[in-house]
Amino acid sequence: MTDSTPADRLRAALAHSDASARLQTALAAGTRPHDSYIAELVARCAVESDFFVRDMLTWALTRHDPARAVAALLPEVGSDVPQARSQALHTLSKIGDPAAFAVITPAVLRDRHPEVARAAWRTASGLVPDDAHEALADELATQFGRGDHDTQRSLSRAFAAIGYRAEPAVERAAASPYDVVSAHARATAIVMDDPDTEFAEAVVEARRVVAQRALPAED
C-alpha cells in the first residue's frame, strides 16, 4: 500500500461530515502552506456548504504563493458552478492581484446569480486599473435597479470604491425615466458623497426625489 500524499490527506479531511473539523483542516492548511494544497482548497470552495469554512478556505488560499493561487482561481471564474465562481472572485479580491481584473468580463459582471454578480462588482471595483475606471462604471451602470436591497447596496458600494471617476455614469443613470433605476442611482450618489450615510436612508431620500418627478408642475 502506498502512502497518501499531503494533498490526498487534505482532500479527505475537507470532506469530513463535521463542519468544525473541516474548519480546523482549512485553518491548518493555511497555517502550514503547501503548494499541493492549492488545487484541493480551490476545488473545495466550489462545494463547501458552510459559510465559515468557505471563509477559512479563502484565508488559507491567501496564505499560499499568490501567483500559484491566482493561476488556480482564474479558471473558476468561468465555472458552470455558481458557488465556484463567487468564491473564486471573493478569494481573488482578498489576494488583490491586478491580473485578476482581466477575467471579470461584462458577462461576469452581469451574472444572473446575485451572489456571483456581487462578488464580481466588489472584486472589479477593488482591482480596476487606472485607465479603466470610467469603462467599469459604465458597465456597472447597466445593473442599476437590479435585485433586492442587499444586491443594490453592493452595487452602490462598488461605485463608491471606484470613486469620482464613476460620477458621470451615476449622473446619467439618475436621469433615467425608469424610477427603479433612477432611485438606485440617486441613492448611490448620496452614498458616494457621504460614505457615512446608511444605504437604507439614501434609498428613502432617493425615492422621495423620484416620486416628486411625477407630481404636476406648479403654476
XYZ file of C-alpha atoms in Angstrom:
219
model
C 0.000 0.000 0.000
C 1.382 3.387 -0.990
C 1.302 6.254 1.452
C -1.160 9.013 0.657
C 0.190 12.408 -0.329
C -0.367 15.614 1.671
C -2.933 16.667 -0.952
C -4.760 13.357 -0.607
C -4.944 13.756 3.157
C -6.172 17.330 2.832
C -8.882 16.301 0.360
C -10.109 13.567 2.688
C -10.111 15.864 5.721
C -12.022 18.590 3.846
C -14.718 16.027 3.060
C -15.347 15.299 6.768
C -19.021 15.382 7.711
C -18.419 17.771 10.616
C -18.067 21.436 9.666
C -15.889 22.176 12.693
C -13.431 19.522 11.577
C -13.369 20.989 8.067
C -12.802 24.438 9.525
C -9.800 23.198 11.501
C -8.460 21.471 8.397
C -8.652 24.655 6.346
C -7.012 26.577 9.183
C -4.162 24.065 9.305
C -3.735 24.248 5.513
C -3.275 27.993 5.736
C -1.029 27.814 8.786
C 1.311 25.348 7.079
C 1.003 26.088 3.342
C 1.973 23.513 0.752
C 1.838 24.052 -2.992
C -0.112 20.847 -3.497
C -2.876 22.155 -1.217
C -3.903 24.915 -3.602
C -5.845 22.747 -6.043
C -7.647 20.955 -3.198
C -8.600 24.196 -1.478
C -9.914 25.676 -4.715
C -11.898 22.524 -5.504
C -13.458 22.519 -2.037
C -14.563 26.147 -2.435
C -16.982 25.041 -5.153
C -18.869 22.578 -2.958
C -18.386 23.645 0.661
C -21.783 24.236 2.285
C -20.680 26.088 5.431
C -20.050 29.830 5.157
C -17.371 29.892 7.846
C -15.483 27.021 6.284
C -15.617 28.760 2.897
C -14.220 31.885 4.507
C -11.396 29.853 6.032
C -10.696 28.228 2.666
C -10.269 31.702 1.227
C -7.953 32.668 4.059
C -5.913 29.512 3.533
C -5.501 30.314 -0.151
C -4.281 33.824 0.667
C -1.523 32.211 2.718
C -0.157 30.345 -0.282
C 2.028 31.584 -3.101
C -0.074 34.335 -4.744
C 0.921 33.526 -8.309
C 0.060 29.838 -7.919
C -3.200 30.587 -6.112
C -4.329 33.116 -8.704
C -3.476 30.742 -11.542
C -5.703 28.091 -9.945
C -8.540 30.511 -9.222
C -8.824 32.288 -12.561
C -10.390 29.326 -14.447
C -13.000 29.024 -11.689
C -14.455 32.400 -12.650
C -15.790 30.653 -15.759
C -17.058 27.570 -13.926
C -20.553 26.203 -14.506
C -20.992 26.114 -10.712
C -22.192 29.474 -9.309
C -20.556 28.926 -5.929
C -17.238 28.203 -7.611
C -17.497 31.483 -9.475
C -18.487 33.583 -6.492
C -15.924 32.067 -4.127
C -13.134 32.394 -6.686
C -13.981 36.055 -7.199
C -14.137 36.632 -3.454
C -10.756 34.991 -2.953
C -9.196 36.916 -5.827
C -10.378 40.136 -4.200
C -8.621 39.119 -0.989
C -5.373 38.253 -2.776
C -5.532 41.556 -4.648
C -3.601 40.619 -7.775
C -4.477 43.163 -10.514
C -4.122 40.408 -13.129
C -7.485 39.051 -11.995
C -9.300 42.081 -13.391
C -8.877 40.781 -16.935
C -11.201 37.806 -16.348
C -14.035 39.942 -14.954
C -15.821 40.413 -18.256
C -19.174 42.130 -18.814
C -20.762 38.676 -18.730
C -19.302 38.075 -15.280
C -20.469 41.477 -14.047
C -23.971 40.653 -15.308
C -24.054 37.108 -13.920
C -27.654 36.060 -13.308
C -26.793 34.731 -9.857
C -26.796 37.686 -7.436
C -24.077 36.292 -5.199
C -21.753 35.927 -8.185
C -22.553 39.395 -9.501
C -21.984 40.965 -6.081
C -18.604 39.264 -5.776
C -17.704 40.402 -9.289
C -18.668 44.019 -8.565
C -16.658 44.084 -5.353
C -13.614 42.454 -6.913
C -13.653 44.554 -10.077
C -14.004 47.837 -8.196
C -11.069 46.903 -6.000
C -8.748 45.763 -8.787
C -9.683 48.134 -11.622
C -6.600 49.710 -13.250
C -6.296 53.475 -13.526
C -7.265 53.595 -17.194
C -10.449 51.536 -16.802
C -12.433 53.307 -14.078
C -14.865 55.025 -16.438
C -15.435 51.927 -18.564
C -16.112 49.813 -15.492
C -18.543 52.419 -14.146
C -20.393 52.466 -17.480
C -20.726 48.690 -17.383
C -21.842 48.621 -13.754
C -24.430 51.300 -14.526
C -26.332 48.709 -16.582
C -27.100 46.966 -13.286
C -28.825 49.877 -11.547
C -32.210 48.857 -10.223
C -31.346 45.170 -10.112
C -32.258 42.867 -7.260
C -33.080 43.244 -3.600
C -31.772 45.684 -1.005
C -28.523 43.791 -0.386
C -27.773 43.480 -4.087
C -28.390 47.166 -4.705
C -26.272 48.133 -1.706
C -23.410 46.013 -3.049
C -23.551 47.805 -6.386
C -23.576 51.202 -4.697
C -20.534 50.227 -2.654
C -18.745 49.243 -5.838
C -19.385 52.695 -7.289
C -18.151 54.286 -4.070
C -14.969 52.208 -4.323
C -14.372 53.407 -7.894
C -14.721 56.988 -6.730
C -15.163 60.281 -8.531
C -14.496 58.841 -11.987
C -17.742 56.896 -11.661
C -19.800 60.052 -11.120
C -20.735 60.684 -14.805
C -22.188 57.174 -15.130
C -24.165 57.609 -11.922
C -25.492 61.001 -13.024
C -26.693 59.602 -16.338
C -28.482 56.759 -14.599
C -30.067 59.164 -12.111
C -31.762 60.875 -15.051
C -33.273 57.604 -16.276
C -37.032 57.624 -16.913
C -37.241 54.285 -15.105
C -37.957 55.034 -11.465
C -36.189 51.971 -10.050
C -33.016 52.815 -11.981
C -33.135 56.497 -11.146
C -33.774 55.887 -7.448
C -30.915 53.412 -7.142
C -28.520 55.742 -8.943
C -29.573 58.705 -6.800
C -29.102 56.649 -3.631
C -25.657 55.675 -4.902
C -24.764 59.330 -5.469
C -25.761 60.130 -1.890
C -23.563 57.346 -0.526
C -20.647 58.399 -2.740
C -20.973 61.965 -1.492
C -21.206 60.945 2.164
C -19.859 57.424 2.911
C -21.209 57.641 6.464
C -24.785 57.664 5.161
C -26.633 54.383 5.609
C -27.738 52.949 2.283
C -31.304 52.456 3.561
C -31.517 56.172 4.396
C -30.133 57.098 0.998
C -32.770 54.925 -0.691
C -35.587 56.650 1.187
C -34.327 60.084 0.149
C -33.747 58.999 -3.447
C -37.229 57.529 -3.774
C -38.723 60.739 -2.390
C -36.970 62.764 -5.071
C -38.001 60.357 -7.829
C -41.606 60.364 -6.648
C -41.697 64.144 -6.934
C -40.968 63.872 -10.644
C -44.454 62.506 -11.196
C -46.149 65.430 -9.470
C -47.685 68.096 -11.701
C -45.653 71.239 -12.030
C -46.900 74.210 -10.056
C -48.154 77.213 -11.989
